[in-house]
GROMACS .gro file of C-alpha atoms in nm:
model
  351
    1UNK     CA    1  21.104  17.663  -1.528
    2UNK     CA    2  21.364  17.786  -1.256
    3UNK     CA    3  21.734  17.651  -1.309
    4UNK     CA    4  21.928  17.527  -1.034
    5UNK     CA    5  22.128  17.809  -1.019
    6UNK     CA    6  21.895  18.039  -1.005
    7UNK     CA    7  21.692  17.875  -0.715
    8UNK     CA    8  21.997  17.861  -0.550
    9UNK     CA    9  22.074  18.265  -0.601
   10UNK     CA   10  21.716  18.311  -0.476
   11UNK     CA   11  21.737  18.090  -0.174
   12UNK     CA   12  22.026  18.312  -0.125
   13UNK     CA   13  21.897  18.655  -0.113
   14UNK     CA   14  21.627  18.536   0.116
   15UNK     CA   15  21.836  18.403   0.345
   16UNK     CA   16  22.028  18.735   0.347
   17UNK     CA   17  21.713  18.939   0.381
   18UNK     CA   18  21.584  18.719   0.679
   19UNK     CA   19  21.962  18.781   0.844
   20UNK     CA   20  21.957  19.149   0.777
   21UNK     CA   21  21.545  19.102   0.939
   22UNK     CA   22  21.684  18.884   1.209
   23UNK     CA   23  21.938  19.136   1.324
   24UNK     CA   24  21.725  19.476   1.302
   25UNK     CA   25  21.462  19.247   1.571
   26UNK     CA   26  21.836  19.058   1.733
   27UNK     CA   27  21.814  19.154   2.114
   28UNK     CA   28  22.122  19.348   2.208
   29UNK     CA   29  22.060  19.328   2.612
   30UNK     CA   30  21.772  19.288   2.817
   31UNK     CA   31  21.700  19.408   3.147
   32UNK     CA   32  21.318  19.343   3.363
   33UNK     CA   33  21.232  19.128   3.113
   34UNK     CA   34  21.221  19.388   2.821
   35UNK     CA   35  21.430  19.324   2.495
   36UNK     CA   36  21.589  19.578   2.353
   37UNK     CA   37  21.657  19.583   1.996
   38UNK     CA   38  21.795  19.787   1.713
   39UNK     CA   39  21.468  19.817   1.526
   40UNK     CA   40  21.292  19.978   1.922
   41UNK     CA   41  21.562  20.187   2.005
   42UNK     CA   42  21.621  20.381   1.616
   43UNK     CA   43  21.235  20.378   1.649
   44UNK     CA   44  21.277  20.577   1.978
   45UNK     CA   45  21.561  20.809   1.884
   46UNK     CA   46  21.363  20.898   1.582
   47UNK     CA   47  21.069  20.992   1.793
   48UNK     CA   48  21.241  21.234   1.968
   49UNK     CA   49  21.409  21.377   1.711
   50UNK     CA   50  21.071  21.460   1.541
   51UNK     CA   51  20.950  21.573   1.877
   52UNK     CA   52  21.262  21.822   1.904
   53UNK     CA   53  21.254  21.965   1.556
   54UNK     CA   54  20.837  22.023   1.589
   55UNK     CA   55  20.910  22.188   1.922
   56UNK     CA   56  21.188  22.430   1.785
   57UNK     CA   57  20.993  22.469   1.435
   58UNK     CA   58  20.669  22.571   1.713
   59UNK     CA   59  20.920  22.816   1.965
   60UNK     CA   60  21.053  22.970   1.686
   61UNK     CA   61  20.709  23.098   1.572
   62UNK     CA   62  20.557  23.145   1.834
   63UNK     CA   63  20.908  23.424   1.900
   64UNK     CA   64  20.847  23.589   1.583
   65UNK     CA   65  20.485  23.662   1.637
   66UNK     CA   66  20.572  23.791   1.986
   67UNK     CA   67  20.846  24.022   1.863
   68UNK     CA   68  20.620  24.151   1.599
   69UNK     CA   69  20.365  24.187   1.704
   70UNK     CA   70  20.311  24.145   2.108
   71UNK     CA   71  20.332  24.415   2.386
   72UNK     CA   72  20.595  24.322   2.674
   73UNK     CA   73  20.362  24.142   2.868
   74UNK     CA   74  20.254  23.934   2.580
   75UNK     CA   75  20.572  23.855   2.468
   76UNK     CA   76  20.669  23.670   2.803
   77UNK     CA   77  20.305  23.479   2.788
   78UNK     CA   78  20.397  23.352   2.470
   79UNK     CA   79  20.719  23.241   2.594
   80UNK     CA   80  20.589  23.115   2.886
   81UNK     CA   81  20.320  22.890   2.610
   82UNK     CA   82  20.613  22.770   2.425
   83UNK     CA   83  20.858  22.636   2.696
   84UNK     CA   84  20.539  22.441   2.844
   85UNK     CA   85  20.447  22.292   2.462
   86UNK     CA   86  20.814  22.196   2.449
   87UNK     CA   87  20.813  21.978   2.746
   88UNK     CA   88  20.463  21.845   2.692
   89UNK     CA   89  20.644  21.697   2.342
   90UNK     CA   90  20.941  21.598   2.523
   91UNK     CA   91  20.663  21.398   2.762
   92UNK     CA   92  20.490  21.250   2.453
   93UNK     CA   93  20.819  21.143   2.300
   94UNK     CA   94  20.969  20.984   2.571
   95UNK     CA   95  20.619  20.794   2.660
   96UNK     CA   96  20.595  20.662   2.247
   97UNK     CA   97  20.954  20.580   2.278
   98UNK     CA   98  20.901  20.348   2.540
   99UNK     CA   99  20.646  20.202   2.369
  100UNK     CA  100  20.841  20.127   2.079
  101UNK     CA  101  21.140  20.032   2.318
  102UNK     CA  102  20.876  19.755   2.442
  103UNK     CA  103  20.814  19.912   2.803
  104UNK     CA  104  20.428  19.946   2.881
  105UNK     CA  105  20.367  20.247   3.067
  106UNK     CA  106  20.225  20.037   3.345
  107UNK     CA  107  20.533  19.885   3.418
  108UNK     CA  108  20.758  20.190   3.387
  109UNK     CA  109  20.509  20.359   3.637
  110UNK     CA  110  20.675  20.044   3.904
  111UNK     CA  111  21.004  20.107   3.745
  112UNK     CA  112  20.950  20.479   3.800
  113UNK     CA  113  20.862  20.440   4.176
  114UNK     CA  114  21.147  20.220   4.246
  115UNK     CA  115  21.418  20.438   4.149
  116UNK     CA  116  21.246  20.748   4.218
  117UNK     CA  117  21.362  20.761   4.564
  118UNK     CA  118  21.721  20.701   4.451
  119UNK     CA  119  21.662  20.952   4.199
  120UNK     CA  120  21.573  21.178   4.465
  121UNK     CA  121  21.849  21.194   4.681
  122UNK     CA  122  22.130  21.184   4.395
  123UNK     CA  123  21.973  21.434   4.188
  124UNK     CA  124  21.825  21.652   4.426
  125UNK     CA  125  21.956  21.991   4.294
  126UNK     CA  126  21.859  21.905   3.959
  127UNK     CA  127  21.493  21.821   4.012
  128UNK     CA  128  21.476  22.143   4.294
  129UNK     CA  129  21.594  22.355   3.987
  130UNK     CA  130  21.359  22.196   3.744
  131UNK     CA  131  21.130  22.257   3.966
  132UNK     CA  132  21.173  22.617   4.022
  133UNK     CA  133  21.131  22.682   3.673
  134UNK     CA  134  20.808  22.530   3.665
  135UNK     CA  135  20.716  22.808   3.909
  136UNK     CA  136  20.890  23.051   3.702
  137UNK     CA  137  20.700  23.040   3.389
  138UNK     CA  138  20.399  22.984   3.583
  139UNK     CA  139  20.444  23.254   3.869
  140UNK     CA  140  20.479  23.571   3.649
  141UNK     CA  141  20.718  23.723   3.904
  142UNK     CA  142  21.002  23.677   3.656
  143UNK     CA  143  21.004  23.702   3.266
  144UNK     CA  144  21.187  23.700   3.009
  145UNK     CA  145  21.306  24.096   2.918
  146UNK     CA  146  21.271  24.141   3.313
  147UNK     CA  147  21.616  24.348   3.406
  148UNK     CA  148  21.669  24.200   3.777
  149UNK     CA  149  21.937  24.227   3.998
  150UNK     CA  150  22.042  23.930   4.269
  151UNK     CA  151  22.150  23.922   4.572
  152UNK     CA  152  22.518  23.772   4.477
  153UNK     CA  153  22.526  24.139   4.294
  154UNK     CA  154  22.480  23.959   3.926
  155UNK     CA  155  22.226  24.190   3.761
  156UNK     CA  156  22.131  24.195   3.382
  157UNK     CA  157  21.811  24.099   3.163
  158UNK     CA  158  21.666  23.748   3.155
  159UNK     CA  159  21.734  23.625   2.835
  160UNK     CA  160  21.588  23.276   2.868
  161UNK     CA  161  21.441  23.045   3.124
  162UNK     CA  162  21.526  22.693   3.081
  163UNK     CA  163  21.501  22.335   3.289
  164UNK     CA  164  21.791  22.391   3.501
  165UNK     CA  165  21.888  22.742   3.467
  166UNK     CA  166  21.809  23.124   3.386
  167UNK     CA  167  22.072  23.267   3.170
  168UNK     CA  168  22.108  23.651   3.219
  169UNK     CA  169  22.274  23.860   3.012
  170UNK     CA  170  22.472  24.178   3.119
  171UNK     CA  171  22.548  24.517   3.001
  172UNK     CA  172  22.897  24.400   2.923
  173UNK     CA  173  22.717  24.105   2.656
  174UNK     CA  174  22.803  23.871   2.958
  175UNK     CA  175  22.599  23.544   2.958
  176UNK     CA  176  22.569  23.427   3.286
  177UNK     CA  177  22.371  23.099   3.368
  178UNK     CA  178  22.162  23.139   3.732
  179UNK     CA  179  22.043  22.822   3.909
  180UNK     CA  180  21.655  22.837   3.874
  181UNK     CA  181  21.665  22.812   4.263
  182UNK     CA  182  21.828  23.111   4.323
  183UNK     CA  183  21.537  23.296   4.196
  184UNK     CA  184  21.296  23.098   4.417
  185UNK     CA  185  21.475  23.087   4.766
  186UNK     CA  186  21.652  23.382   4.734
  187UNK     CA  187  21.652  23.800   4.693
  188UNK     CA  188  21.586  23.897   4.384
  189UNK     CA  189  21.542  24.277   4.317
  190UNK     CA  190  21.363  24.273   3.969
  191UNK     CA  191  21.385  24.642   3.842
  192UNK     CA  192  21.068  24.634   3.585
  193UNK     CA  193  20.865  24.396   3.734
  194UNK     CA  194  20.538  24.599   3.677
  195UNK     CA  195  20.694  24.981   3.574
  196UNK     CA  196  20.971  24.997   3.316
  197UNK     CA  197  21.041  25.346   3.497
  198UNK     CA  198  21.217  25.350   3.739
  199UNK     CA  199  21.404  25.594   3.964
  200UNK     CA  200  21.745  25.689   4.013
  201UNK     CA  201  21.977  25.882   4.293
  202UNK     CA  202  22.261  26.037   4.170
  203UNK     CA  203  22.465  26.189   4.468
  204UNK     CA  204  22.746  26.512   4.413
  205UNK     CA  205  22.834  26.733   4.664
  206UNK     CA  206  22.949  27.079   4.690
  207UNK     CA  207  23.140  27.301   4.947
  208UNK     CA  208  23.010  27.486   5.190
  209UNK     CA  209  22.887  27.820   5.141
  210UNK     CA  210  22.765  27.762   4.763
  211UNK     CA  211  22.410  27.884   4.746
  212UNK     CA  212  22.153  27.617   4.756
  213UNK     CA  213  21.946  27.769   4.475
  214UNK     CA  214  22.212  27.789   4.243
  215UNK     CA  215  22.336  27.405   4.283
  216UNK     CA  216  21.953  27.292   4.203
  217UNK     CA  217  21.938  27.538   3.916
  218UNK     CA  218  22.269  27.410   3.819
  219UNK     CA  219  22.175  27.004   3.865
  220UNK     CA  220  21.826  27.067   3.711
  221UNK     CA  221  22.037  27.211   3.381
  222UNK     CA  222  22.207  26.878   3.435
  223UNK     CA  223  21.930  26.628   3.431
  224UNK     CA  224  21.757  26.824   3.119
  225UNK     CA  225  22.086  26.767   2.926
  226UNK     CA  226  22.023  26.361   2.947
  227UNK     CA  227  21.840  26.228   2.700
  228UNK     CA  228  21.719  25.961   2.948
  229UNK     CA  229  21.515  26.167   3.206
  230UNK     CA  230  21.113  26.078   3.131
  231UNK     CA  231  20.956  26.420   3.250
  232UNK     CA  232  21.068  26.763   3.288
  233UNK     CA  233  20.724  26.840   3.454
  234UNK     CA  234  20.476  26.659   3.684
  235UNK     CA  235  20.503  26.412   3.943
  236UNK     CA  236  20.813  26.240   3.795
  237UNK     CA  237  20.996  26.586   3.714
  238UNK     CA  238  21.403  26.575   3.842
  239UNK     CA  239  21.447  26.685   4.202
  240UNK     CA  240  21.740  26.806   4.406
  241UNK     CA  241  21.751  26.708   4.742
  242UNK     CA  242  21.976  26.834   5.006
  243UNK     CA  243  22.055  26.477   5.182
  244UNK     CA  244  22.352  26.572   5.428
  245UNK     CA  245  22.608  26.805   5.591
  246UNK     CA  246  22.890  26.638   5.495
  247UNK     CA  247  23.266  26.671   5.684
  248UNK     CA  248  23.399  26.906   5.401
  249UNK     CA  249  23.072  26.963   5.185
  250UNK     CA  250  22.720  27.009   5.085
  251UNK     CA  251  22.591  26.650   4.992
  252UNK     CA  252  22.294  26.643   4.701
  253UNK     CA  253  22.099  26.382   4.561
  254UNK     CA  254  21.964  26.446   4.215
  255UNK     CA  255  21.671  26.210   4.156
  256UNK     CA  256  21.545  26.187   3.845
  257UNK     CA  257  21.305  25.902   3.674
  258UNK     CA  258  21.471  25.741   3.385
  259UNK     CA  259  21.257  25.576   3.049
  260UNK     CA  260  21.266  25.240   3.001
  261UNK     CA  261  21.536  25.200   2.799
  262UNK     CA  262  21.752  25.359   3.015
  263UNK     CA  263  21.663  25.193   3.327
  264UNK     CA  264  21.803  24.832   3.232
  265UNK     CA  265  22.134  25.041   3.173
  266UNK     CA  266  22.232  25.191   3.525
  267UNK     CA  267  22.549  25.193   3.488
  268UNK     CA  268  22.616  25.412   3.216
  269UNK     CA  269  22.310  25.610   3.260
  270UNK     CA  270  22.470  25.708   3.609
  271UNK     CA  271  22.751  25.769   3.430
  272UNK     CA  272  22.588  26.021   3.186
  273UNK     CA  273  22.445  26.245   3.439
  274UNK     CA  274  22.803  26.262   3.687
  275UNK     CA  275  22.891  26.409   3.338
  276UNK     CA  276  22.669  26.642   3.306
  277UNK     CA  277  22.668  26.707   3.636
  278UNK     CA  278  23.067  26.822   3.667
  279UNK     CA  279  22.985  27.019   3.345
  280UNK     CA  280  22.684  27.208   3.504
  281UNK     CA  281  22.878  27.250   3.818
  282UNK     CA  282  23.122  27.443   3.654
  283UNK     CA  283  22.983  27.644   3.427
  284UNK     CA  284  22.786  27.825   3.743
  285UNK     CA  285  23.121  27.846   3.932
  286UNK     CA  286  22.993  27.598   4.232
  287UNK     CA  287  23.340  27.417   4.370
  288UNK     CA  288  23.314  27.044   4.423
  289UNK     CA  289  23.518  26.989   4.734
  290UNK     CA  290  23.776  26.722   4.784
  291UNK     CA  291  23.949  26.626   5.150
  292UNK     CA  292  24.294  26.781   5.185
  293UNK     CA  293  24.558  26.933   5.404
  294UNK     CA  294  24.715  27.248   5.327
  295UNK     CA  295  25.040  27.360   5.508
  296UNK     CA  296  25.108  27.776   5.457
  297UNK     CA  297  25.449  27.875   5.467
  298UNK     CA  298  25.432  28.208   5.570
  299UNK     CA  299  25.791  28.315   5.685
  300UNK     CA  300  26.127  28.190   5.715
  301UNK     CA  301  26.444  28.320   5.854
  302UNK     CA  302  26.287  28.635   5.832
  303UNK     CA  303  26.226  28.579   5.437
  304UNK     CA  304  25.936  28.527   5.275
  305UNK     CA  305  25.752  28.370   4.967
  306UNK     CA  306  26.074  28.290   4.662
  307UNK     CA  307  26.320  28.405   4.929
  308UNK     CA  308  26.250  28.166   5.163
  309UNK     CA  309  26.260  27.879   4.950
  310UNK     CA  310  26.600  27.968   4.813
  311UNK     CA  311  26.722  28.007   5.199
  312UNK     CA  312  26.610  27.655   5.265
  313UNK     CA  313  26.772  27.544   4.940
  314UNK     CA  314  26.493  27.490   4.745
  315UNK     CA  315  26.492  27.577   4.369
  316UNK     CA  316  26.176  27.825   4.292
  317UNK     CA  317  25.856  27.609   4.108
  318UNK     CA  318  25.776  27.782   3.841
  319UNK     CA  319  25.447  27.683   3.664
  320UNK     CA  320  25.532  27.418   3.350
  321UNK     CA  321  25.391  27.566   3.028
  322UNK     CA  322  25.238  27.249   2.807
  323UNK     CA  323  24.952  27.216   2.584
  324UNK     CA  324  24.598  27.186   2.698
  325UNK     CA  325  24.534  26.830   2.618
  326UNK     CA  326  24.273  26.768   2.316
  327UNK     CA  327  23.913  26.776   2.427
  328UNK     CA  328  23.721  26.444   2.224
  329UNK     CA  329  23.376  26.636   2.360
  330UNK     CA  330  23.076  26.468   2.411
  331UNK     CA  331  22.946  26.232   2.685
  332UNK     CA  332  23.089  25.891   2.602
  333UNK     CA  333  22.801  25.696   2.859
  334UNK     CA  334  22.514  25.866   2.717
  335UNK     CA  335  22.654  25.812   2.362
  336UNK     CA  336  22.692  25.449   2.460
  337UNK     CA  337  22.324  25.399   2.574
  338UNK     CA  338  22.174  25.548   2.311
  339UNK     CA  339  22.366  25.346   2.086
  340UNK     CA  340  22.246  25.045   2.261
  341UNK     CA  341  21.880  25.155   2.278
  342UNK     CA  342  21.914  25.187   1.919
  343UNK     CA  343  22.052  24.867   1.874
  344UNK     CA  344  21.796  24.704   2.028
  345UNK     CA  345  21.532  24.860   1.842
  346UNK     CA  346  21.695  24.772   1.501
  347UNK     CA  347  21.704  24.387   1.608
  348UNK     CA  348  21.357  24.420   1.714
  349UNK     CA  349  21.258  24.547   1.354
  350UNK     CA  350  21.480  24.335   1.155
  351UNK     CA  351  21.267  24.011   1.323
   0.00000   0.00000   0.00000
């Protein structure tokens, strides 16, 4: 038999619990008709945040497998298979959550057309760029480990393609985030699109009356001396190519294919062989010419050479002795790509 007092402490507790129920169902505002409540909105947020950790938990995978075991092309397929199973989620989530919210989908379709125009005109550049990289992952023109170059002059490889925007990163380790749309409406020069070779023009010039011959022998050395030339022989072998009669000089073109390493790398691959180009040069004693103006002072008052720079009051120049500066050796750019390559390849292996 139940005391007063303990009745009383029971009466008590239920009457807390049905509070505590009371204000997890409480509305907190309602808009259209629908009530929305503590209880429907944690139930939402929780939804997604499932949604989000399966998605990354599915990406993150799916990246590992790629890098381990995929070819290029397969790599950006399986990319492409993730980013789509990540919004499909995101879709799923967001159509449970109103559900538990209490918003049939039949009346969010209505809601959904009635602000869809407004949604339209203030958030145009938004849904154009969500848009685009729809077409993106979908197109195939552009992937991610493409090295592209855009017609604003930002070039680097695609690093990731998201809702809004394309992030790129540069030689320099630069992340740079490209509207989606710039891909779609505008120029974009993607350098290994279906070759990872690709090839590259490196223009010197030397003066006139150096023998032709000896400045392709002399580039040829050149382009052998860089790790980063695919073929010494066959269709792809280096070439020299006399391009123009310049005002003061011979111009050349060496042209040369590069592998793929080296061909998301211009920069210092260029670089690399205008080393080894000036070292080549010189050791076959071919002068690269430089515009000047020379005046010769012949005679003066009669006098000539030291004499006549003493008459004019002019102290004699006399050739400063100093130290050769210290030579470091070694090409700095190709030493910098290959460390790079490398670099790349060690990441690769350590996933």
């Amino acid at each position: 038999m139940s005391t007063p007092a303990a009745t009383a402490t029971r009466d008590a507790s239920e009457t807390a619990a049905a509070a505590g129920k009371d204000w997890w169902q409480q509305t907190l505002v309602e808009l259209g008709g629908v009530s929305f409540t503590p209880a429907g909105l944690a139930g939402a947020l929780g939804v997604f945040v499932v949604a989000w950790l399966v998605s990354w938990a599915v990406r993150r995978g799916l990246t590992k497998y790629s890098q381990r075991e995929g070819t290029r092309d397969r790599r950006a397929a399986i990319y492409t298979v993730g980013r789509i199973v990540h919004y499909l989620l995101l879709l799923v989530a967001f159509l449970v959550a109103l559900e538990l919210i209490g918003v049939p989908a039949s009346r969010f379709a209505v809601f959904a057309g009635a602000i869809g125009v407004g949604l339209g005109f203030g958030l145009q550049a938004i849904f154009n760029n969500f848009i685009s990289g729809l077409i993106l992952l979908f197109d195939g023109s552009l992937k991610v480990g493409d090295f592209v170059e855009l017609e604003s002059g930002v070039h680097g490889e695609v690093s990731d393609i998201n809702i809004r925007a394309t992030r790129i990163t540069t030689n320099d380790n630069i992340e740079i985030l490209v509207p989606n749309s710039e891909f779609v409406s505008g120029r974009v020069v993607n350098w290994t699109h279906n070759d990872v070779s690709r090839r590259l023009r490196i223009p010197f010039g030397v003066a006139y009356g150096s023998d032709k011959e000896t400045v392709k022998a002399a580039a040829l050395e050149a382009a052998c001396a860089v790790p980063f030339t695919l073929a010494q022989e066959g269709p792809r072998r280096p070439q020299v190519w006399l391009t123009e009669f310049g005002d003061s000089s011979l111009n050349f073109d060496l042209v040369v294919w590069l592998t793929a390493e080296a061909t998301k790398r211009p920069s210092a691959v260029k670089a690399a062989y205008n080393w080894e180009l000036e070292t080549a040069l010189a050791r076959h004693g071919l002068e690269i010419p430089f515009p000047q103006r020379d005046l010769h002072l012949r005679s003066a008052f009669g006098l000539r050479d030291g004499q006549a720079w003493e008459a004019m009051g002019r102290p004699v120049r006399k050739p400063a002795e100093a130290d050769p500066p210290p030579r470091s050796g070694g090409n700095d750019a190709t030493e910098d790509v290959k460390r790079e390559i490398k670099e790349d390849k060690d990441s690769t292996d350590a996933t």
